[in-house]
Amino acid sequence: MISLTPLQTLQNVEFRNLLTGRFFIVLAFRMLATLLGWWVYQLTKDPFSIGLIGLSEVIPAVSCALYAGHVIDMNEKKKLLLICNYAYVFLIGLLLIPAFFNSEMHLTGHQVTYFIYGVIFFTGIARAFIGPIVPSMIPKIVKKDNLPNAVTLNQATFLTSSVCGHAAGGFLIGSFGVQWTLVFIILLIIIASLFFWQLNKQYSENKNDSVGVIESMREGVTYIFKTKEILGALCLDMFAVLFGGAVAMIPVYATDILKVGAEGFGLLNAASDIGSMCIITILSIIPLRKNQGKILLGVVAGFGLCIIGFGLSHLYWLSFMFLVLSGMLDGISVVIRGTIVQLKTPDHIRGRVLSVNSIFIMSSNEMGQFESGLMAKILGVVRSVVFGGSMTVLIALLVGSTNPKLRKMQY
């Protein structure tokens, strides 16, 4: 059977609706992340407070992830996706209270910050479910031969919306303020739900409904630890991004080091995603044919070197270019990792495996944000970023030397 090209895969209307809905919801999430980092730093002027945003979300998200995977595998996925979608509408709507009525309520900056942390804690629970649902639906919508193309397009959609979200977030904050940016974010999530309503229902394929929750969750974890290619790719992602999370310090760089304001902050926040989007566009036309495991290890090490360069730079254009290049390298690794996980995972356990995958992703991103804030407090901002990049290079070398199956992986 001849597989379609990535662009031909978009002829599938249901797949197109799934990607369009994901575009709008990720656009909203990235705008929200940009807004929260900027808002909290303006309220506190403390880099560590930015790190606590990530910690507020990752604790409930990781805690609920294994159970979320069980629920996804045992229930109809479209319904769960819509429930999570509207949960976000409600929770982000709560942020409108301090945004619009702060002066009337006479709240201090720290009180508003604590309220934000509380809301983000509950979005972390919703994220534990919504994160794995979309990728778990893809193999039921496209044929297996076209799965690598679908993964590439899914990542291209994610990165395109990330770029637009980061850049638009900074622009809207600078032009209309936090309040109306939040309103726009809520509208985007509602628009996403309109496309999700067009999807077909996807029911559970598990034949044994009598399996207990604990046993079901254990099955997903055991499968990952037995499959060394998946385990290696996920560990590489978690530890590399955990230490290479320099983007968490971009509000500090934009405000205090590069002095470029809200608009410059938005572009810096989008820089790595711009690079990722460019490289994934290329991969959509010229996919990787061989040696994907070795390429994965090489691009992660290169990503770490770019983070070191960003940390040491005091020139806006040079900092921007380092982040763009880091995004290009990360984009390659994202496509390879995503394809490995999808191709190596059976349908009946896909939700649980992708939930464990989400634990690794959330641990790396949000804990990376916390780690960056903590290390910035201990070492200073510049030294913390350089330290993180150095650790990323070390992790790539360590994983490459200890996991020959990942190193030799091809698909």
mmCIF file of C-alpha atoms in Angstrom, residues 143-396:
data_model
loop_
_atom_site.group_PDB
_atom_site.id
_atom_site.type_symbol
_atom_site.label_atom_id
_atom_site.label_comp_id
_atom_site.label_asym_id
_atom_site.label_seq_id
_atom_site.Cartn_x
_atom_site.Cartn_y
_atom_site.Cartn_z
ATOM 1 C CA LYS A 143 -4.433 4.526 8.586
ATOM 2 C CA LYS A 144 -1.312 3.032 10.151
ATOM 3 C CA ASP A 145 0.756 3.617 6.993
ATOM 4 C CA ASN A 146 0.041 7.337 7.300
ATOM 5 C CA LEU A 147 0.694 7.562 11.038
ATOM 6 C CA PRO A 148 4.200 9.117 10.702
ATOM 7 C CA ASN A 149 2.699 11.781 8.413
ATOM 8 C CA ALA A 150 -0.135 12.402 10.880
ATOM 9 C CA VAL A 151 2.324 12.739 13.774
ATOM 10 C CA THR A 152 4.357 15.257 11.770
ATOM 11 C CA LEU A 153 1.254 17.287 10.902
ATOM 12 C CA ASN A 154 0.051 17.113 14.507
ATOM 13 C CA GLN A 155 3.369 18.535 15.698
ATOM 14 C CA ALA A 156 3.353 21.134 12.917
ATOM 15 C CA THR A 157 -0.100 22.241 14.065
ATOM 16 C CA PHE A 158 1.060 22.381 17.675
ATOM 17 C CA LEU A 159 4.136 24.434 16.844
ATOM 18 C CA THR A 160 2.334 26.796 14.466
ATOM 19 C CA SER A 161 -0.232 27.556 17.140
ATOM 20 C CA SER A 162 2.559 27.911 19.706
ATOM 21 C CA VAL A 163 4.330 30.496 17.572
ATOM 22 C CA CYS A 164 1.134 32.428 16.988
ATOM 23 C CA GLY A 165 0.126 32.106 20.641
ATOM 24 C CA HIS A 166 3.401 33.360 22.085
ATOM 25 C CA ALA A 167 3.712 36.249 19.644
ATOM 26 C CA ALA A 168 0.029 37.205 19.795
ATOM 27 C CA GLY A 169 0.064 36.923 23.582
ATOM 28 C CA GLY A 170 2.830 39.499 23.897
ATOM 29 C CA PHE A 171 1.189 41.784 21.337
ATOM 30 C CA LEU A 172 -2.263 41.607 22.942
ATOM 31 C CA ILE A 173 -0.879 42.192 26.438
ATOM 32 C CA GLY A 174 0.974 45.250 25.207
ATOM 33 C CA SER A 175 -2.010 46.561 23.238
ATOM 34 C CA PHE A 176 -5.080 45.631 25.289
ATOM 35 C CA GLY A 177 -3.811 44.525 28.685
ATOM 36 C CA VAL A 178 -4.176 41.324 30.666
ATOM 37 C CA GLN A 179 -7.968 41.570 31.004
ATOM 38 C CA TRP A 180 -8.948 41.519 27.330
ATOM 39 C CA THR A 181 -6.212 39.047 26.461
ATOM 40 C CA LEU A 182 -7.873 36.622 28.885
ATOM 41 C CA VAL A 183 -11.242 37.199 27.200
ATOM 42 C CA PHE A 184 -9.691 36.431 23.812
ATOM 43 C CA ILE A 185 -8.133 33.221 25.196
ATOM 44 C CA ILE A 186 -11.529 31.999 26.421
ATOM 45 C CA LEU A 187 -13.090 32.691 23.019
ATOM 46 C CA LEU A 188 -10.374 30.639 21.317
ATOM 47 C CA ILE A 189 -11.084 27.633 23.545
ATOM 48 C CA ILE A 190 -14.803 27.869 22.716
ATOM 49 C CA ILE A 191 -13.954 27.968 18.990
ATOM 50 C CA ALA A 192 -11.820 24.832 19.445
ATOM 51 C CA SER A 193 -14.801 23.013 20.940
ATOM 52 C CA LEU A 194 -16.854 23.677 17.786
ATOM 53 C CA PHE A 195 -14.398 21.594 15.746
ATOM 54 C CA PHE A 196 -14.209 18.854 18.382
ATOM 55 C CA TRP A 197 -17.996 18.487 18.171
ATOM 56 C CA GLN A 198 -17.538 17.413 14.503
ATOM 57 C CA LEU A 199 -15.451 14.346 15.432
ATOM 58 C CA ASN A 200 -16.822 10.812 15.430
ATOM 59 C CA LYS A 201 -17.149 9.033 18.756
ATOM 60 C CA GLN A 202 -14.303 6.694 19.708
ATOM 61 C CA TYR A 203 -15.262 3.926 22.110
ATOM 62 C CA SER A 204 -12.973 1.785 24.231
ATOM 63 C CA GLU A 205 -11.340 -1.267 22.622
ATOM 64 C CA ASN A 206 -10.616 -2.934 25.954
ATOM 65 C CA LYS A 207 -12.350 -6.315 26.031
ATOM 66 C CA ASN A 208 -11.785 -6.913 29.729
ATOM 67 C CA ASP A 209 -13.767 -4.293 31.632
ATOM 68 C CA SER A 210 -13.229 -6.161 34.919
ATOM 69 C CA VAL A 211 -9.584 -5.084 35.180
ATOM 70 C CA GLY A 212 -9.098 -2.895 38.228
ATOM 71 C CA VAL A 213 -7.855 0.674 38.052
ATOM 72 C CA ILE A 214 -4.514 -0.115 39.692
ATOM 73 C CA GLU A 215 -3.866 -3.117 37.445
ATOM 74 C CA SER A 216 -4.851 -1.091 34.384
ATOM 75 C CA MET A 217 -2.439 1.720 35.268
ATOM 76 C CA ARG A 218 0.323 -0.778 36.019
ATOM 77 C CA GLU A 219 -0.130 -2.320 32.568
ATOM 78 C CA GLY A 220 0.671 0.993 30.875
ATOM 79 C CA VAL A 221 3.758 1.654 32.997
ATOM 80 C CA THR A 222 5.048 -1.911 32.540
ATOM 81 C CA TYR A 223 4.713 -1.700 28.768
ATOM 82 C CA ILE A 224 6.842 1.455 28.630
ATOM 83 C CA PHE A 225 9.594 -0.006 30.807
ATOM 84 C CA LYS A 226 9.681 -3.136 28.628
ATOM 85 C CA THR A 227 9.937 -1.103 25.402
ATOM 86 C CA LYS A 228 13.414 0.419 25.575
ATOM 87 C CA GLU A 229 12.971 2.673 22.546
ATOM 88 C CA ILE A 230 9.995 4.414 24.152
ATOM 89 C CA LEU A 231 11.630 4.543 27.584
ATOM 90 C CA GLY A 232 14.838 6.030 26.185
ATOM 91 C CA ALA A 233 13.023 8.634 24.105
ATOM 92 C CA LEU A 234 10.849 9.709 27.042
ATOM 93 C CA CYS A 235 13.771 9.906 29.479
ATOM 94 C CA LEU A 236 15.731 11.935 26.969
ATOM 95 C CA ASP A 237 12.830 14.353 26.608
ATOM 96 C CA MET A 238 12.150 14.669 30.324
ATOM 97 C CA PHE A 239 15.670 15.296 31.566
ATOM 98 C CA ALA A 240 16.850 17.357 28.596
ATOM 99 C CA VAL A 241 13.924 19.762 28.731
ATOM 100 C CA LEU A 242 13.935 19.727 32.540
ATOM 101 C CA PHE A 243 17.408 21.239 32.541
ATOM 102 C CA GLY A 244 17.082 23.118 29.252
ATOM 103 C CA GLY A 245 13.959 25.090 30.181
ATOM 104 C CA ALA A 246 15.514 28.500 29.543
ATOM 105 C CA VAL A 247 12.248 29.824 28.118
ATOM 106 C CA ALA A 248 10.905 30.112 31.658
ATOM 107 C CA MET A 249 13.402 32.934 32.238
ATOM 108 C CA ILE A 250 12.482 34.850 29.083
ATOM 109 C CA PRO A 251 10.328 37.358 31.053
ATOM 110 C CA VAL A 252 13.436 38.180 33.108
ATOM 111 C CA TYR A 253 15.673 38.445 30.037
ATOM 112 C CA ALA A 254 13.134 40.612 28.194
ATOM 113 C CA THR A 255 12.591 42.931 31.165
ATOM 114 C CA ASP A 256 15.973 43.198 32.897
ATOM 115 C CA ILE A 257 18.725 41.966 30.547
ATOM 116 C CA LEU A 258 17.654 42.656 26.953
ATOM 117 C CA LYS A 259 15.142 45.395 27.902
ATOM 118 C CA VAL A 260 12.748 44.824 24.977
ATOM 119 C CA GLY A 261 9.322 45.153 26.653
ATOM 120 C CA ALA A 262 6.139 43.119 26.164
ATOM 121 C CA GLU A 263 6.337 42.947 22.340
ATOM 122 C CA GLY A 264 9.967 41.801 22.392
ATOM 123 C CA PHE A 265 9.057 39.342 25.120
ATOM 124 C CA GLY A 266 6.344 37.807 22.952
ATOM 125 C CA LEU A 267 8.744 37.369 20.020
ATOM 126 C CA LEU A 268 11.436 35.839 22.214
ATOM 127 C CA ASN A 269 8.834 33.472 23.634
ATOM 128 C CA ALA A 270 7.869 32.477 20.088
ATOM 129 C CA ALA A 271 11.439 32.196 18.757
ATOM 130 C CA SER A 272 12.011 28.528 19.545
ATOM 131 C CA ASP A 273 8.599 27.630 18.141
ATOM 132 C CA ILE A 274 9.368 29.572 14.961
ATOM 133 C CA GLY A 275 12.440 27.395 14.499
ATOM 134 C CA SER A 276 10.470 24.229 15.217
ATOM 135 C CA MET A 277 7.738 25.213 12.785
ATOM 136 C CA CYS A 278 10.257 25.853 10.014
ATOM 137 C CA ILE A 279 11.998 22.508 10.448
ATOM 138 C CA ILE A 280 8.741 20.560 10.730
ATOM 139 C CA THR A 281 7.537 22.179 7.506
ATOM 140 C CA ILE A 282 10.699 20.848 5.879
ATOM 141 C CA LEU A 283 10.153 17.405 7.443
ATOM 142 C CA SER A 284 6.603 17.396 6.046
ATOM 143 C CA ILE A 285 8.112 17.581 2.565
ATOM 144 C CA ILE A 286 11.354 15.675 3.150
ATOM 145 C CA PRO A 287 10.778 13.168 5.989
ATOM 146 C CA LEU A 288 13.623 11.476 7.847
ATOM 147 C CA ARG A 289 14.310 8.108 6.225
ATOM 148 C CA LYS A 290 16.939 6.469 8.475
ATOM 149 C CA ASN A 291 19.134 6.735 11.571
ATOM 150 C CA GLN A 292 16.364 8.471 13.524
ATOM 151 C CA GLY A 293 17.768 7.303 16.869
ATOM 152 C CA LYS A 294 21.209 8.807 16.268
ATOM 153 C CA ILE A 295 19.659 11.994 14.915
ATOM 154 C CA LEU A 296 17.513 12.270 18.051
ATOM 155 C CA LEU A 297 20.550 12.105 20.330
ATOM 156 C CA GLY A 298 22.493 14.600 18.217
ATOM 157 C CA VAL A 299 19.765 17.236 18.059
ATOM 158 C CA VAL A 300 19.163 17.081 21.831
ATOM 159 C CA ALA A 301 22.853 17.739 22.470
ATOM 160 C CA GLY A 302 22.744 20.614 19.973
ATOM 161 C CA PHE A 303 19.672 21.978 21.754
ATOM 162 C CA GLY A 304 21.669 22.157 24.982
ATOM 163 C CA LEU A 305 24.464 24.087 23.281
ATOM 164 C CA CYS A 306 21.943 26.632 21.974
ATOM 165 C CA ILE A 307 20.577 27.138 25.490
ATOM 166 C CA ILE A 308 24.105 27.866 26.707
ATOM 167 C CA GLY A 309 24.502 30.423 23.928
ATOM 168 C CA PHE A 310 21.196 32.069 24.809
ATOM 169 C CA GLY A 311 22.155 32.275 28.455
ATOM 170 C CA LEU A 312 25.418 34.067 27.691
ATOM 171 C CA SER A 313 24.025 36.469 25.075
ATOM 172 C CA HIS A 314 23.230 40.095 25.882
ATOM 173 C CA LEU A 315 22.211 41.011 22.303
ATOM 174 C CA TYR A 316 18.537 40.732 21.398
ATOM 175 C CA TRP A 317 19.062 39.478 17.836
ATOM 176 C CA LEU A 318 21.643 36.904 18.918
ATOM 177 C CA SER A 319 19.422 35.653 21.749
ATOM 178 C CA PHE A 320 16.556 35.385 19.258
ATOM 179 C CA MET A 321 18.681 33.366 16.816
ATOM 180 C CA PHE A 322 19.884 30.960 19.506
ATOM 181 C CA LEU A 323 16.271 30.299 20.469
ATOM 182 C CA VAL A 324 15.239 29.811 16.818
ATOM 183 C CA LEU A 325 18.046 27.274 16.301
ATOM 184 C CA SER A 326 17.156 25.500 19.554
ATOM 185 C CA GLY A 327 13.593 25.242 18.286
ATOM 186 C CA MET A 328 14.710 23.727 14.982
ATOM 187 C CA LEU A 329 16.648 21.035 16.808
ATOM 188 C CA ASP A 330 13.824 20.434 19.265
ATOM 189 C CA GLY A 331 11.322 20.180 16.391
ATOM 190 C CA ILE A 332 13.284 17.290 14.898
ATOM 191 C CA SER A 333 13.393 15.508 18.249
ATOM 192 C CA VAL A 334 9.655 16.041 18.827
ATOM 193 C CA VAL A 335 8.749 14.390 15.503
ATOM 194 C CA ILE A 336 11.064 11.436 16.113
ATOM 195 C CA ARG A 337 9.897 10.907 19.705
ATOM 196 C CA GLY A 338 6.215 11.216 18.788
ATOM 197 C CA THR A 339 6.527 8.726 15.942
ATOM 198 C CA ILE A 340 8.397 6.206 18.099
ATOM 199 C CA VAL A 341 5.699 6.320 20.778
ATOM 200 C CA GLN A 342 2.800 5.997 18.308
ATOM 201 C CA LEU A 343 4.338 3.191 16.227
ATOM 202 C CA LYS A 344 5.402 1.129 19.235
ATOM 203 C CA THR A 345 2.085 1.341 21.131
ATOM 204 C CA PRO A 346 -0.951 -0.988 20.614
ATOM 205 C CA ASP A 347 -4.392 0.648 20.362
ATOM 206 C CA HIS A 348 -5.899 -0.915 23.488
ATOM 207 C CA ILE A 349 -3.227 0.572 25.753
ATOM 208 C CA ARG A 350 -2.576 3.818 23.877
ATOM 209 C CA GLY A 351 -4.292 6.137 26.380
ATOM 210 C CA ARG A 352 -2.263 4.800 29.288
ATOM 211 C CA VAL A 353 1.043 4.922 27.407
ATOM 212 C CA LEU A 354 0.358 8.457 26.223
ATOM 213 C CA SER A 355 -0.591 9.436 29.766
ATOM 214 C CA VAL A 356 2.782 8.216 30.992
ATOM 215 C CA ASN A 357 4.254 10.121 28.057
ATOM 216 C CA SER A 358 2.402 13.208 29.297
ATOM 217 C CA ILE A 359 3.954 12.715 32.742
ATOM 218 C CA PHE A 360 7.396 12.899 31.157
ATOM 219 C CA ILE A 361 6.408 15.948 29.103
ATOM 220 C CA MET A 362 4.745 17.764 31.984
ATOM 221 C CA SER A 363 7.570 16.860 34.333
ATOM 222 C CA SER A 364 10.088 18.270 31.892
ATOM 223 C CA ASN A 365 8.195 21.436 30.984
ATOM 224 C CA GLU A 366 6.592 22.494 34.253
ATOM 225 C CA MET A 367 9.279 21.078 36.543
ATOM 226 C CA GLY A 368 11.786 22.639 34.160
ATOM 227 C CA GLN A 369 10.048 25.958 34.744
ATOM 228 C CA PHE A 370 10.278 25.400 38.508
ATOM 229 C CA GLU A 371 13.911 24.261 38.244
ATOM 230 C CA SER A 372 14.779 27.363 36.229
ATOM 231 C CA GLY A 373 13.148 29.633 38.802
ATOM 232 C CA LEU A 374 14.863 27.845 41.700
ATOM 233 C CA MET A 375 18.308 27.798 40.065
ATOM 234 C CA ALA A 376 17.914 31.458 39.078
ATOM 235 C CA LYS A 377 17.331 32.255 42.739
ATOM 236 C CA ILE A 378 20.404 30.241 43.791
ATOM 237 C CA LEU A 379 22.872 30.912 40.957
ATOM 238 C CA GLY A 380 21.462 33.985 39.256
ATOM 239 C CA VAL A 381 19.541 34.001 35.990
ATOM 240 C CA VAL A 382 22.450 33.752 33.517
ATOM 241 C CA ARG A 383 24.327 31.041 35.397
ATOM 242 C CA SER A 384 21.157 28.998 35.851
ATOM 243 C CA VAL A 385 20.463 28.981 32.099
ATOM 244 C CA VAL A 386 24.059 28.024 31.256
ATOM 245 C CA PHE A 387 23.949 25.259 33.877
ATOM 246 C CA GLY A 388 20.715 23.902 32.376
ATOM 247 C CA GLY A 389 22.120 23.824 28.855
ATOM 248 C CA SER A 390 25.253 22.035 30.039
ATOM 249 C CA MET A 391 23.174 19.388 31.805
ATOM 250 C CA THR A 392 21.126 18.862 28.633
ATOM 251 C CA VAL A 393 24.274 18.048 26.648
ATOM 252 C CA LEU A 394 25.376 15.662 29.396
ATOM 253 C CA ILE A 395 21.994 13.887 29.420
ATOM 254 C CA ALA A 396 22.129 13.322 25.648
#
